[in-house]
Coordinates of C-alpha atoms in Angstrom, one line a residue:
M145 CA 86.2 65.1 90.7
H146 CA 87.9 63.4 87.5
S147 CA 90.6 60.7 88.7
L148 CA 94.2 61.7 88.2
T149 CA 96.5 60.3 85.4
I150 CA 100.2 60.3 85.1
R151 CA 101.6 60.9 81.7
T152 CA 104.1 59.1 80.1
L153 CA 107.4 61.5 80.2
A154 CA 108.8 63.0 77.0
A155 CA 112.2 61.3 77.3
G156 CA 110.3 57.8 77.7
L157 CA 110.8 57.5 81.3
L158 CA 106.9 56.2 82.8
V159 CA 105.9 57.7 85.9
S160 CA 104.6 55.4 88.0
P161 CA 100.8 55.5 89.8
F162 CA 103.2 55.4 92.9
L163 CA 103.3 59.1 92.3
L164 CA 99.9 59.6 93.5
T165 CA 100.4 58.7 97.7
V166 CA 104.4 58.9 97.3
A167 CA 106.8 61.8 96.6
A168 CA 108.1 62.2 93.2
E169 CA 111.6 62.2 93.1
P170 CA 113.2 65.8 92.8
Q171 CA 114.7 66.4 89.2
N172 CA 116.9 68.3 90.6
A173 CA 118.1 65.5 93.7
S174 CA 120.1 62.6 93.4
A175 CA 117.8 60.7 96.2
L176 CA 114.7 60.1 97.0
Y177 CA 112.7 62.9 99.6
P178 CA 110.4 62.0 102.2
E179 CA 107.3 62.5 101.4
L180 CA 106.6 66.6 101.1
Y181 CA 103.6 67.5 99.1
A182 CA 100.5 65.8 99.9
V183 CA 98.4 65.6 96.2
H184 CA 95.0 66.3 95.5
S185 CA 92.2 64.5 97.9
D186 CA 88.9 64.9 99.1
S187 CA 90.2 67.4 101.6
T188 CA 92.5 69.5 99.5
P189 CA 90.7 73.0 98.4
I190 CA 90.0 73.5 94.8
F191 CA 90.5 76.6 93.9
Q192 CA 87.1 77.6 91.8
N193 CA 85.9 81.0 90.2
I194 CA 82.6 80.8 91.1
T195 CA 81.3 83.3 88.0
K196 CA 82.6 80.5 85.5
K197 CA 85.7 82.8 84.6
T198 CA 88.5 80.8 82.5
A199 CA 91.5 80.0 83.8
N200 CA 93.3 82.2 81.5
P201 CA 93.2 85.6 84.1
L202 CA 92.5 87.9 81.5
V203 CA 89.2 87.0 80.0
R204 CA 85.7 85.3 80.3
V205 CA 85.0 82.2 78.1
L206 CA 82.4 83.1 75.3
Q207 CA 78.8 82.1 77.3
G208 CA 77.1 80.0 74.2
T209 CA 77.3 82.0 71.0
E210 CA 76.8 85.3 72.3
V211 CA 80.1 87.4 72.8
E212 CA 80.5 88.0 76.1
R213 CA 81.6 91.9 76.0
V214 CA 82.9 92.5 79.9
L215 CA 86.8 91.4 79.5
E216 CA 88.5 90.7 82.9
K217 CA 91.1 93.3 82.7
R218 CA 94.6 94.9 84.3
D219 CA 93.1 98.7 84.8
N220 CA 95.6 101.2 85.1
G221 CA 92.9 102.2 87.8
L222 CA 93.7 106.4 86.8
P223 CA 91.7 108.9 88.8
I224 CA 88.4 109.8 87.4
G225 CA 87.8 113.4 86.1
T226 CA 89.9 116.4 85.2
C227 CA 92.8 118.1 87.0
A228 CA 92.6 121.8 87.7
P229 CA 92.3 124.3 91.0
G230 CA 89.4 124.2 92.7
T231 CA 88.1 121.5 90.8
P232 CA 85.0 119.3 92.5
C233 CA 86.3 116.4 94.3
S234 CA 83.7 113.5 93.7
N235 CA 86.5 111.1 94.3
G236 CA 88.8 112.6 96.3
A237 CA 91.4 112.4 93.3
C238 CA 91.3 116.2 92.0
C239 CA 93.2 119.4 92.7
S240 CA 91.9 121.5 95.5
K241 CA 93.8 121.9 98.6
T242 CA 91.8 118.7 100.4
G243 CA 92.3 116.3 97.3
A244 CA 95.9 116.8 95.8
E245 CA 97.9 113.5 95.2
C246 CA 101.1 115.2 95.9
G247 CA 102.5 118.6 96.0
Q248 CA 102.4 121.5 97.9
Y249 CA 98.0 120.9 98.4
A250 CA 98.2 117.0 99.4
A251 CA 97.7 115.7 103.1
A252 CA 100.4 115.7 105.2
G253 CA 102.5 112.4 105.1
H254 CA 100.9 112.1 100.7
T255 CA 103.1 114.9 99.8
T256 CA 105.1 113.0 97.7
C257 CA 105.1 110.5 94.5
P258 CA 105.6 107.0 94.6
I259 CA 108.9 105.7 92.6
N260 CA 110.5 108.9 92.1
V261 CA 108.0 110.1 89.3
C262 CA 106.5 113.7 88.8
C263 CA 104.0 115.8 90.2
S264 CA 102.4 117.7 88.6
K265 CA 101.3 121.8 88.7
F266 CA 98.2 120.3 89.4
G267 CA 99.7 117.4 92.3
F268 CA 99.0 114.5 90.0
C269 CA 101.6 112.0 89.4
G270 CA 103.2 110.5 86.7
T271 CA 106.0 110.4 83.7
T272 CA 104.3 112.2 80.6
E273 CA 105.5 116.0 79.7
E274 CA 101.9 116.9 81.4
F275 CA 103.7 115.7 84.7
C276 CA 107.4 116.5 84.2
G277 CA 107.1 119.7 82.3
T278 CA 106.6 123.3 83.2
G279 CA 105.1 123.6 86.2
C280 CA 106.5 119.8 88.0
Q281 CA 106.7 120.7 91.8
S282 CA 110.0 119.7 92.7
G283 CA 110.9 117.8 95.9
F284 CA 107.8 116.0 95.9
G285 CA 109.1 113.3 93.5
G286 CA 111.8 113.4 90.1
C287 CA 111.1 116.3 87.8
D288 CA 113.5 115.4 85.1
P289 CA 113.6 112.6 82.7
A290 CA 114.5 109.1 83.3
V291 CA 118.6 108.4 82.7
K292 CA 117.9 105.5 80.5
P293 CA 120.7 102.9 80.3
S294 CA 122.2 102.6 76.7
C295 CA 124.9 99.7 75.4
G296 CA 126.0 97.9 73.0
G297 CA 126.4 94.0 72.2
Q298 CA 123.5 91.4 72.7
S299 CA 123.0 91.6 76.5
A300 CA 119.5 90.5 75.9
T301 CA 120.0 87.4 74.3
Q302 CA 121.6 86.0 77.6
R303 CA 118.5 85.3 78.9
T304 CA 114.8 83.7 77.7
I305 CA 112.4 82.7 79.9
G306 CA 109.1 81.0 78.6
Y307 CA 105.6 80.5 80.6
Y308 CA 103.6 77.3 79.7
E309 CA 99.7 78.0 81.0
G310 CA 98.8 74.9 82.5
W311 CA 95.2 74.8 81.2
A312 CA 96.2 74.7 77.8
A313 CA 96.6 71.1 77.8
T314 CA 92.8 71.3 78.6
R315 CA 92.5 73.2 75.3
V316 CA 89.3 72.4 72.5
C317 CA 92.3 72.4 70.1
D318 CA 95.7 73.5 69.5
K319 CA 95.9 71.9 72.8
R320 CA 99.7 71.5 74.3
L321 CA 101.6 69.3 77.0
P322 CA 104.9 70.3 78.5
S323 CA 106.5 67.3 76.4
D324 CA 105.0 69.4 72.7
L325 CA 106.8 73.0 73.7
D326 CA 109.9 73.8 72.1
I327 CA 112.4 74.1 74.4
S328 CA 115.7 74.7 72.2
G329 CA 116.4 78.1 73.0
L330 CA 115.6 79.0 76.6
T331 CA 116.9 79.9 79.9
H332 CA 113.9 79.5 82.1
I333 CA 111.0 77.8 81.7
N334 CA 107.8 78.7 84.1
F335 CA 105.0 76.5 84.7
A336 CA 102.1 79.0 85.3
F337 CA 100.2 78.8 88.1
A338 CA 100.4 77.3 91.2
Y339 CA 97.9 78.6 94.0
F340 CA 98.5 78.6 97.8
H341 CA 96.0 78.3 100.4
P342 CA 94.3 81.9 101.9
S343 CA 94.9 80.2 105.6
S344 CA 97.3 77.9 105.8
F345 CA 99.7 79.5 103.3
E346 CA 99.8 76.3 102.1
V347 CA 101.3 76.1 97.8
L348 CA 98.7 74.2 95.7
P349 CA 98.3 73.0 92.3
M350 CA 96.1 75.6 90.5
S351 CA 94.0 73.0 89.4
E352 CA 94.0 68.9 90.3
E353 CA 95.1 68.3 86.3
D354 CA 98.5 70.0 87.3
V355 CA 99.8 67.4 89.6
A356 CA 100.0 65.2 86.5
L357 CA 101.2 68.0 84.6
Y358 CA 104.5 68.5 86.7
P359 CA 106.6 65.7 86.2
E360 CA 106.4 65.9 82.4
F361 CA 107.5 69.6 82.4
T362 CA 110.1 69.2 85.2
A363 CA 111.5 66.2 82.6
L364 CA 111.9 68.8 80.0
K365 CA 115.4 69.4 81.9
Q366 CA 116.6 65.8 80.5
R367 CA 116.1 67.0 76.8
K368 CA 118.4 70.0 77.8
P369 CA 120.4 69.8 81.0
S370 CA 120.9 73.9 81.2
L371 CA 117.3 74.9 81.5
K372 CA 116.0 75.4 84.5
A373 CA 112.1 74.9 85.5
W374 CA 110.6 77.0 88.0
I375 CA 106.9 77.4 89.1
S376 CA 105.3 80.6 89.0
I377 CA 102.9 81.6 91.7
G378 CA 99.9 84.0 91.5
G379 CA 98.9 85.3 88.1
W380 CA 95.8 88.3 88.1
A381 CA 92.9 85.6 88.7
F382 CA 94.7 84.5 92.0
N383 CA 93.7 88.3 93.4
D384 CA 90.0 88.1 91.9
P385 CA 87.2 88.4 94.6
T386 CA 85.3 85.5 92.9
N387 CA 87.5 82.6 94.0
A388 CA 86.6 79.5 96.5
P389 CA 88.1 79.7 98.9
N390 CA 88.8 83.4 98.4
T391 CA 92.1 84.0 97.5
Q392 CA 91.8 88.3 97.0
T393 CA 93.7 88.9 100.2
A394 CA 95.8 85.8 100.3
F395 CA 99.3 87.7 99.6
S396 CA 99.0 90.3 101.9
D397 CA 97.6 88.1 104.5
M398 CA 100.8 85.9 104.1
A399 CA 103.1 88.4 103.5
G400 CA 102.1 90.5 106.9
S401 CA 103.9 88.3 109.5
S402 CA 106.4 86.3 110.3
T403 CA 105.0 83.7 111.1
S404 CA 102.8 83.5 108.0
R405 CA 105.9 84.1 105.8
Q406 CA 107.9 81.1 107.2
K407 CA 104.7 79.0 106.7
F408 CA 104.7 80.0 103.0
V409 CA 108.5 79.7 102.6
Q410 CA 108.6 76.4 104.5
S411 CA 105.7 74.9 101.9
L412 CA 107.5 76.3 98.8
I413 CA 110.3 74.4 99.6
N414 CA 109.0 71.2 99.9
F415 CA 106.7 71.6 96.9
M416 CA 109.9 72.8 94.4
M417 CA 111.8 69.9 96.1
T418 CA 109.1 67.2 95.5
W419 CA 108.3 68.0 92.1
G420 CA 112.2 69.3 90.9
F421 CA 111.3 72.8 90.5
D422 CA 114.4 75.2 90.9
G423 CA 113.2 78.3 91.2
V424 CA 110.0 80.8 92.2
D425 CA 108.0 83.5 90.1
L426 CA 106.0 85.4 92.0
D427 CA 103.2 86.7 90.7
W428 CA 101.4 89.5 93.0
E429 CA 98.9 91.1 90.8
Y430 CA 98.8 93.7 92.6
P431 CA 100.3 94.6 95.9
G432 CA 99.3 97.8 97.4
A433 CA 96.0 98.1 95.2
D434 CA 93.0 98.2 97.0
D435 CA 90.8 97.0 93.6
R436 CA 93.5 94.0 94.0
G437 CA 92.9 93.0 97.8
G438 CA 95.7 95.0 98.1
I439 CA 97.0 97.2 101.2
K440 CA 99.8 99.9 102.0
A441 CA 101.7 97.8 104.4
D442 CA 102.3 95.4 101.6
T443 CA 104.9 97.3 100.1
A444 CA 107.1 96.6 103.2
N445 CA 106.1 93.3 103.9
F446 CA 106.7 92.0 100.3
V447 CA 110.5 93.1 100.4
L448 CA 110.2 91.4 104.0
L449 CA 108.9 87.8 102.0
L450 CA 111.7 88.0 99.2
K451 CA 114.3 88.5 102.4
D452 CA 112.9 85.3 103.9
L453 CA 112.7 83.7 100.9
K454 CA 115.9 84.2 99.6
E455 CA 117.8 83.4 102.8
A456 CA 116.0 80.4 103.1
F457 CA 116.8 79.1 99.7
A458 CA 120.6 79.5 100.6
G459 CA 121.7 79.7 96.6
Q460 CA 119.7 76.9 96.0
Y461 CA 117.0 77.7 93.9
G462 CA 116.2 81.0 92.0
L463 CA 113.6 83.8 92.9
S464 CA 111.9 86.5 90.7
V465 CA 109.0 88.8 90.7
T466 CA 106.7 89.9 88.0
L467 CA 106.1 93.4 87.2
P468 CA 103.1 95.9 85.7
A469 CA 104.4 98.3 83.0
S470 CA 101.9 100.8 84.5
Y471 CA 102.6 103.5 87.4
W472 CA 99.6 102.5 88.7
Y473 CA 100.2 99.5 89.6
L474 CA 104.2 99.4 90.0
R475 CA 103.9 102.4 92.5
W476 CA 103.4 100.1 95.7
F477 CA 106.4 98.0 94.3
D478 CA 109.9 99.0 96.4
L479 CA 111.8 98.4 93.7
P480 CA 116.0 99.7 94.6
S481 CA 114.7 97.4 98.3
M482 CA 113.3 94.4 96.3
Q483 CA 116.0 93.6 93.6
N484 CA 118.4 93.2 96.7
Y485 CA 117.0 89.7 96.8
L486 CA 116.0 88.9 93.0
D487 CA 117.7 86.7 90.3
F488 CA 115.8 89.4 88.6
F489 CA 112.7 90.9 86.9
N490 CA 110.2 90.1 84.3
I491 CA 108.5 93.4 83.4
M492 CA 105.0 92.5 81.7
T493 CA 105.5 94.6 78.4
Y494 CA 102.1 93.2 77.0
D495 CA 98.6 93.6 77.7
I496 CA 99.0 97.5 77.7
H497 CA 95.7 97.9 75.7
G498 CA 92.8 95.8 75.7
V499 CA 89.0 96.5 75.3
W500 CA 89.0 97.1 79.3
D501 CA 90.0 100.5 77.8
S502 CA 86.5 101.1 76.7
N503 CA 85.7 101.7 80.7
N504 CA 88.5 104.5 81.3
K505 CA 88.2 108.1 81.1
N506 CA 91.9 108.1 80.4
T507 CA 92.1 106.0 77.1
G508 CA 88.4 105.3 76.1
P509 CA 87.3 102.8 73.6
Y510 CA 89.8 102.8 70.8
V511 CA 92.0 100.2 68.8
R512 CA 95.3 100.3 69.9
P513 CA 98.3 97.9 70.1
H514 CA 98.9 96.2 73.4
T515 CA 102.3 96.0 72.9
N516 CA 103.4 99.5 71.5
L517 CA 107.2 100.3 71.8
T518 CA 106.7 104.1 72.8
E519 CA 104.4 102.7 76.0
I520 CA 106.9 100.0 76.7
H521 CA 109.3 102.5 77.0
L522 CA 107.3 104.7 79.2
G523 CA 107.4 101.2 81.8
L524 CA 110.9 101.2 81.4
D525 CA 111.4 104.2 82.2
L526 CA 110.2 103.4 85.6
L527 CA 112.0 100.9 86.7
W528 CA 115.4 103.8 85.2
R529 CA 114.2 106.0 87.8
N530 CA 114.3 103.9 90.7
N531 CA 117.9 102.7 89.4
V532 CA 117.2 98.8 88.4
D533 CA 119.9 97.2 87.1
P534 CA 118.6 96.8 84.1
S535 CA 120.8 93.4 83.5
M536 CA 118.2 91.5 86.1
V537 CA 115.6 92.6 83.9
N538 CA 113.5 90.8 81.3
M539 CA 111.6 92.3 78.8
G540 CA 108.1 90.8 78.1
I541 CA 107.2 89.7 74.4
G542 CA 103.4 88.0 73.6
W543 CA 102.6 85.5 71.9
Y544 CA 99.3 86.5 71.6
G545 CA 97.6 89.2 70.2
R546 CA 94.6 91.9 71.3
S547 CA 91.3 91.7 69.4
F548 CA 88.6 94.2 68.8
T549 CA 85.2 94.2 66.9
L550 CA 85.7 97.6 65.1
Q551 CA 82.6 100.0 65.8
D552 CA 82.9 101.3 61.7
P553 CA 85.1 98.5 59.3
Q554 CA 86.1 101.3 57.3
C555 CA 88.2 102.5 60.1
N556 CA 90.9 100.0 60.7
K557 CA 94.1 101.8 62.2
P558 CA 94.9 102.6 66.1
G559 CA 93.0 105.4 67.2
C560 CA 89.4 103.9 65.6
I561 CA 86.6 103.1 67.8
F562 CA 85.8 99.1 68.7
S563 CA 82.0 98.0 69.9
Y564 CA 83.6 95.3 71.8
G565 CA 86.2 92.3 72.0
G566 CA 87.1 90.4 68.7
K567 CA 85.1 87.2 68.2
A568 CA 86.6 84.2 70.2
G569 CA 89.1 82.1 68.7
E570 CA 88.6 78.5 67.9
C571 CA 90.7 77.3 69.9
T572 CA 91.0 79.9 73.1
K573 CA 87.6 80.5 73.3
S574 CA 88.0 84.1 74.7
S575 CA 86.4 87.2 72.7
G576 CA 89.5 90.1 72.8
T577 CA 92.4 87.3 72.6
L578 CA 93.8 85.3 70.3
S579 CA 97.0 83.1 70.3
N580 CA 99.5 83.6 67.5
A581 CA 98.7 80.1 65.9
E582 CA 94.8 81.3 65.7
I583 CA 96.3 84.8 64.0
Q584 CA 99.1 82.7 61.7
R585 CA 95.9 80.9 60.5
I586 CA 93.6 83.8 60.1
I587 CA 96.7 85.5 58.0
S588 CA 96.7 82.1 56.0
K589 CA 93.3 81.7 55.1
H590 CA 92.4 85.1 54.0
N591 CA 95.5 85.3 52.2
I592 CA 96.1 89.4 54.5
V593 CA 99.1 91.2 54.3
P594 CA 99.8 92.7 57.9
T595 CA 99.9 96.4 58.5
V596 CA 103.7 97.2 60.6
D597 CA 104.6 100.3 62.5
R598 CA 108.1 99.7 63.0
E599 CA 108.3 102.2 65.0
A600 CA 105.9 100.9 67.4
G601 CA 107.2 98.2 66.6
V602 CA 104.1 96.2 66.3
K603 CA 101.8 94.6 63.4
W604 CA 98.2 94.2 63.1
I605 CA 95.4 92.8 60.5
T606 CA 92.0 93.4 59.6
F607 CA 89.5 90.4 59.0
D608 CA 86.2 88.8 58.2
N609 CA 84.8 93.1 57.9
D610 CA 85.1 94.6 61.4
Q611 CA 87.7 92.1 63.0
W612 CA 91.1 93.7 64.2
V613 CA 93.8 92.5 66.2
S614 CA 97.3 93.1 66.5
Y615 CA 100.4 91.1 67.5
D616 CA 104.4 90.6 67.0
D617 CA 106.2 88.4 64.3
G618 CA 109.7 87.8 63.3
E619 CA 109.9 91.3 62.4
T620 CA 108.4 93.3 65.1
M621 CA 109.7 90.9 67.6
Q622 CA 113.7 91.9 66.4
I623 CA 112.6 95.2 66.5
K624 CA 112.0 94.8 70.2
M625 CA 115.1 92.7 70.8
D626 CA 116.9 95.6 69.3
V627 CA 115.8 97.7 71.9
A628 CA 116.5 95.1 74.8
N629 CA 119.8 95.3 73.9
Q630 CA 120.1 98.6 73.7
L631 CA 118.8 99.6 76.8
C632 CA 121.4 96.8 78.5
L633 CA 118.5 94.4 79.4
G634 CA 119.4 91.4 81.2
G635 CA 116.8 88.9 79.1
T636 CA 113.0 88.4 77.6
L637 CA 110.2 86.3 78.6
I638 CA 107.2 85.0 76.6
W639 CA 104.1 84.6 77.2
S640 CA 103.1 82.5 76.5
L641 CA 105.0 79.2 74.8
D642 CA 101.8 77.2 74.3
Q643 CA 100.4 79.7 72.2
D644 CA 102.6 78.7 69.2
S645 CA 102.1 77.1 66.2
S646 CA 102.5 73.6 66.2
T647 CA 105.6 74.3 64.4
H648 CA 106.9 76.6 66.1
S649 CA 106.9 79.6 64.5
S650 CA 106.5 82.0 66.2
S651 CA 109.6 80.3 68.8
N652 CA 111.6 80.7 65.2
D653 CA 110.3 84.1 65.2
L654 CA 112.1 84.9 68.0
A655 CA 115.2 83.5 67.0
G656 CA 115.5 85.8 64.3
L657 CA 114.7 81.9 62.2
G658 CA 110.9 82.7 61.0
L659 CA 109.5 83.6 57.7
A660 CA 109.1 86.8 58.5
N661 CA 113.1 87.4 58.8
G662 CA 113.9 85.5 55.3
V663 CA 114.6 82.0 56.2
S664 CA 112.8 79.0 54.9
A665 CA 111.0 76.2 57.4
E666 CA 113.9 74.2 55.7
E667 CA 116.6 76.3 56.7
A668 CA 114.9 77.1 60.3
V669 CA 114.8 73.2 61.2
L670 CA 118.9 72.9 59.6
A671 CA 119.6 75.6 62.2
K672 CA 117.8 74.6 65.4
D673 CA 119.1 71.5 64.8
I674 CA 123.1 72.2 64.6
L675 CA 122.1 75.0 67.7
K676 CA 120.8 71.3 69.4
Q677 CA 124.2 69.4 69.2
A678 CA 126.3 72.6 69.7
D679 CA 127.7 73.0 73.4
R680 CA 124.6 74.2 75.9
T681 CA 125.7 76.6 78.7
V682 CA 123.3 78.4 80.8
T683 CA 123.5 81.3 78.7
D684 CA 122.1 79.5 75.7
S685 CA 119.3 81.8 74.3
L686 CA 116.8 81.6 71.8
W687 CA 117.9 84.3 69.6
V688 CA 120.2 83.8 67.0
S689 CA 122.3 86.7 65.8
A690 CA 122.8 88.1 62.6
E691 CA 126.3 86.3 62.5
K692 CA 125.4 82.9 64.1
R693 CA 122.8 82.8 61.2
H694 CA 125.2 83.6 58.8
V695 CA 128.1 80.7 60.4
L696 CA 124.8 78.7 60.5
G697 CA 124.5 79.0 56.7
I698 CA 121.5 81.0 56.8
K699 CA 120.4 83.6 54.7

């Protein structure tokens, strides 16, 4: 075991080693609370992934010099095979009278599509024309198009949530501590992730090293008093079957009874009170999904969990839930009921595509941008079908790219075939993923002119002959911000702050102050200095409007 060390806070406040045995004074309280949370000891379970996957919830680390071609994924899990009357049911997901997913040929009690999506003429649930067009079975879901919200103004600039990956502090390069982050335009900052024990339901650090990061993280509020520091619990890897102790069914087990929920709720409150967190983001990936350890009862139990949390918090702590952008996983969320207990939803409108597409018959091994606006709209339409208040929705923006190794270097645009994941970055060390900081260095090194698809709101580059990566910069982030504003969304979320460059170029890009927006580095520094001196409120956001840029003297 590594010995714990406590770092100096950004504001110059030295944290005493006393923290190792006595709870820290909460940053959101005026008095010292009694000891509420036991820090790591030899009797505290350490969560490990026995397959040696990285803490990054999406990818496997390179093994030696070989590129690991099989990556972790957020699979859409779509049924195998083509749907047509009389199709043999090798997996129970075809459309004969014994295997339809919905409609007149579905089993009793399973005739209606979840979350109000369309039931196709062949008995499958979905939202595209093939499901909702000619032959859509009325009465078994919603055959009409989703009604998109529409408004003017800058609604999405009111809330900007930045996630911080705790494992970023352990990178071999591009290491990021909480004190390194640019928080100048954030309203919330979420620490990813904490876990909880699968039997006692006690909230625990994801890793031993995180304990030293918590005081530094919540101390960011001293730099910006309006900032809210939240803890995010779960993440993709938490529901992997390879953790020790096994946490794959932990969310289901915890949410499954009033007694277990209360144990979790009380432990969570103690945890947040001890370390000065202002709220919690629940990232359960995913309730109901049997490939992720879920059961059908999760849908109702998740609502009960949120109700218990809301009541116990009594207005003292914030509460949000992370949502997938795909129907296959979102179908298990009771969105109308959940929104009664939440401050907002964080929808992961990134990772729509990746190397995992290779083994999926519905997608195939074709390079596609992972933040394509067309598909983002499809994900958001699922929310509108369920009357989710758009002001409660934060749209995800990725500060990283999904990369591929092209099968044919001459075929280097979306739709071309890939062989496997792209080469791992020198700092992130993950095949199929590059941070924005790494992408910017590649562009600079090779003097690359990126390709932009303004309709899809994405950029991509090709380098080293057969390497391809899609990503977002200032130009495409502003395209996405325009869409978020047009849809009346309440904010945006960033995954993740630590993947920005040391000069905070992605932060500048999202604010409309980046080089891609025609703003020089010197102008960006000046603008941020002026904004830092301005009166900060809870509605302060990262995004800088064209009007505000004009006032600041930026072209």
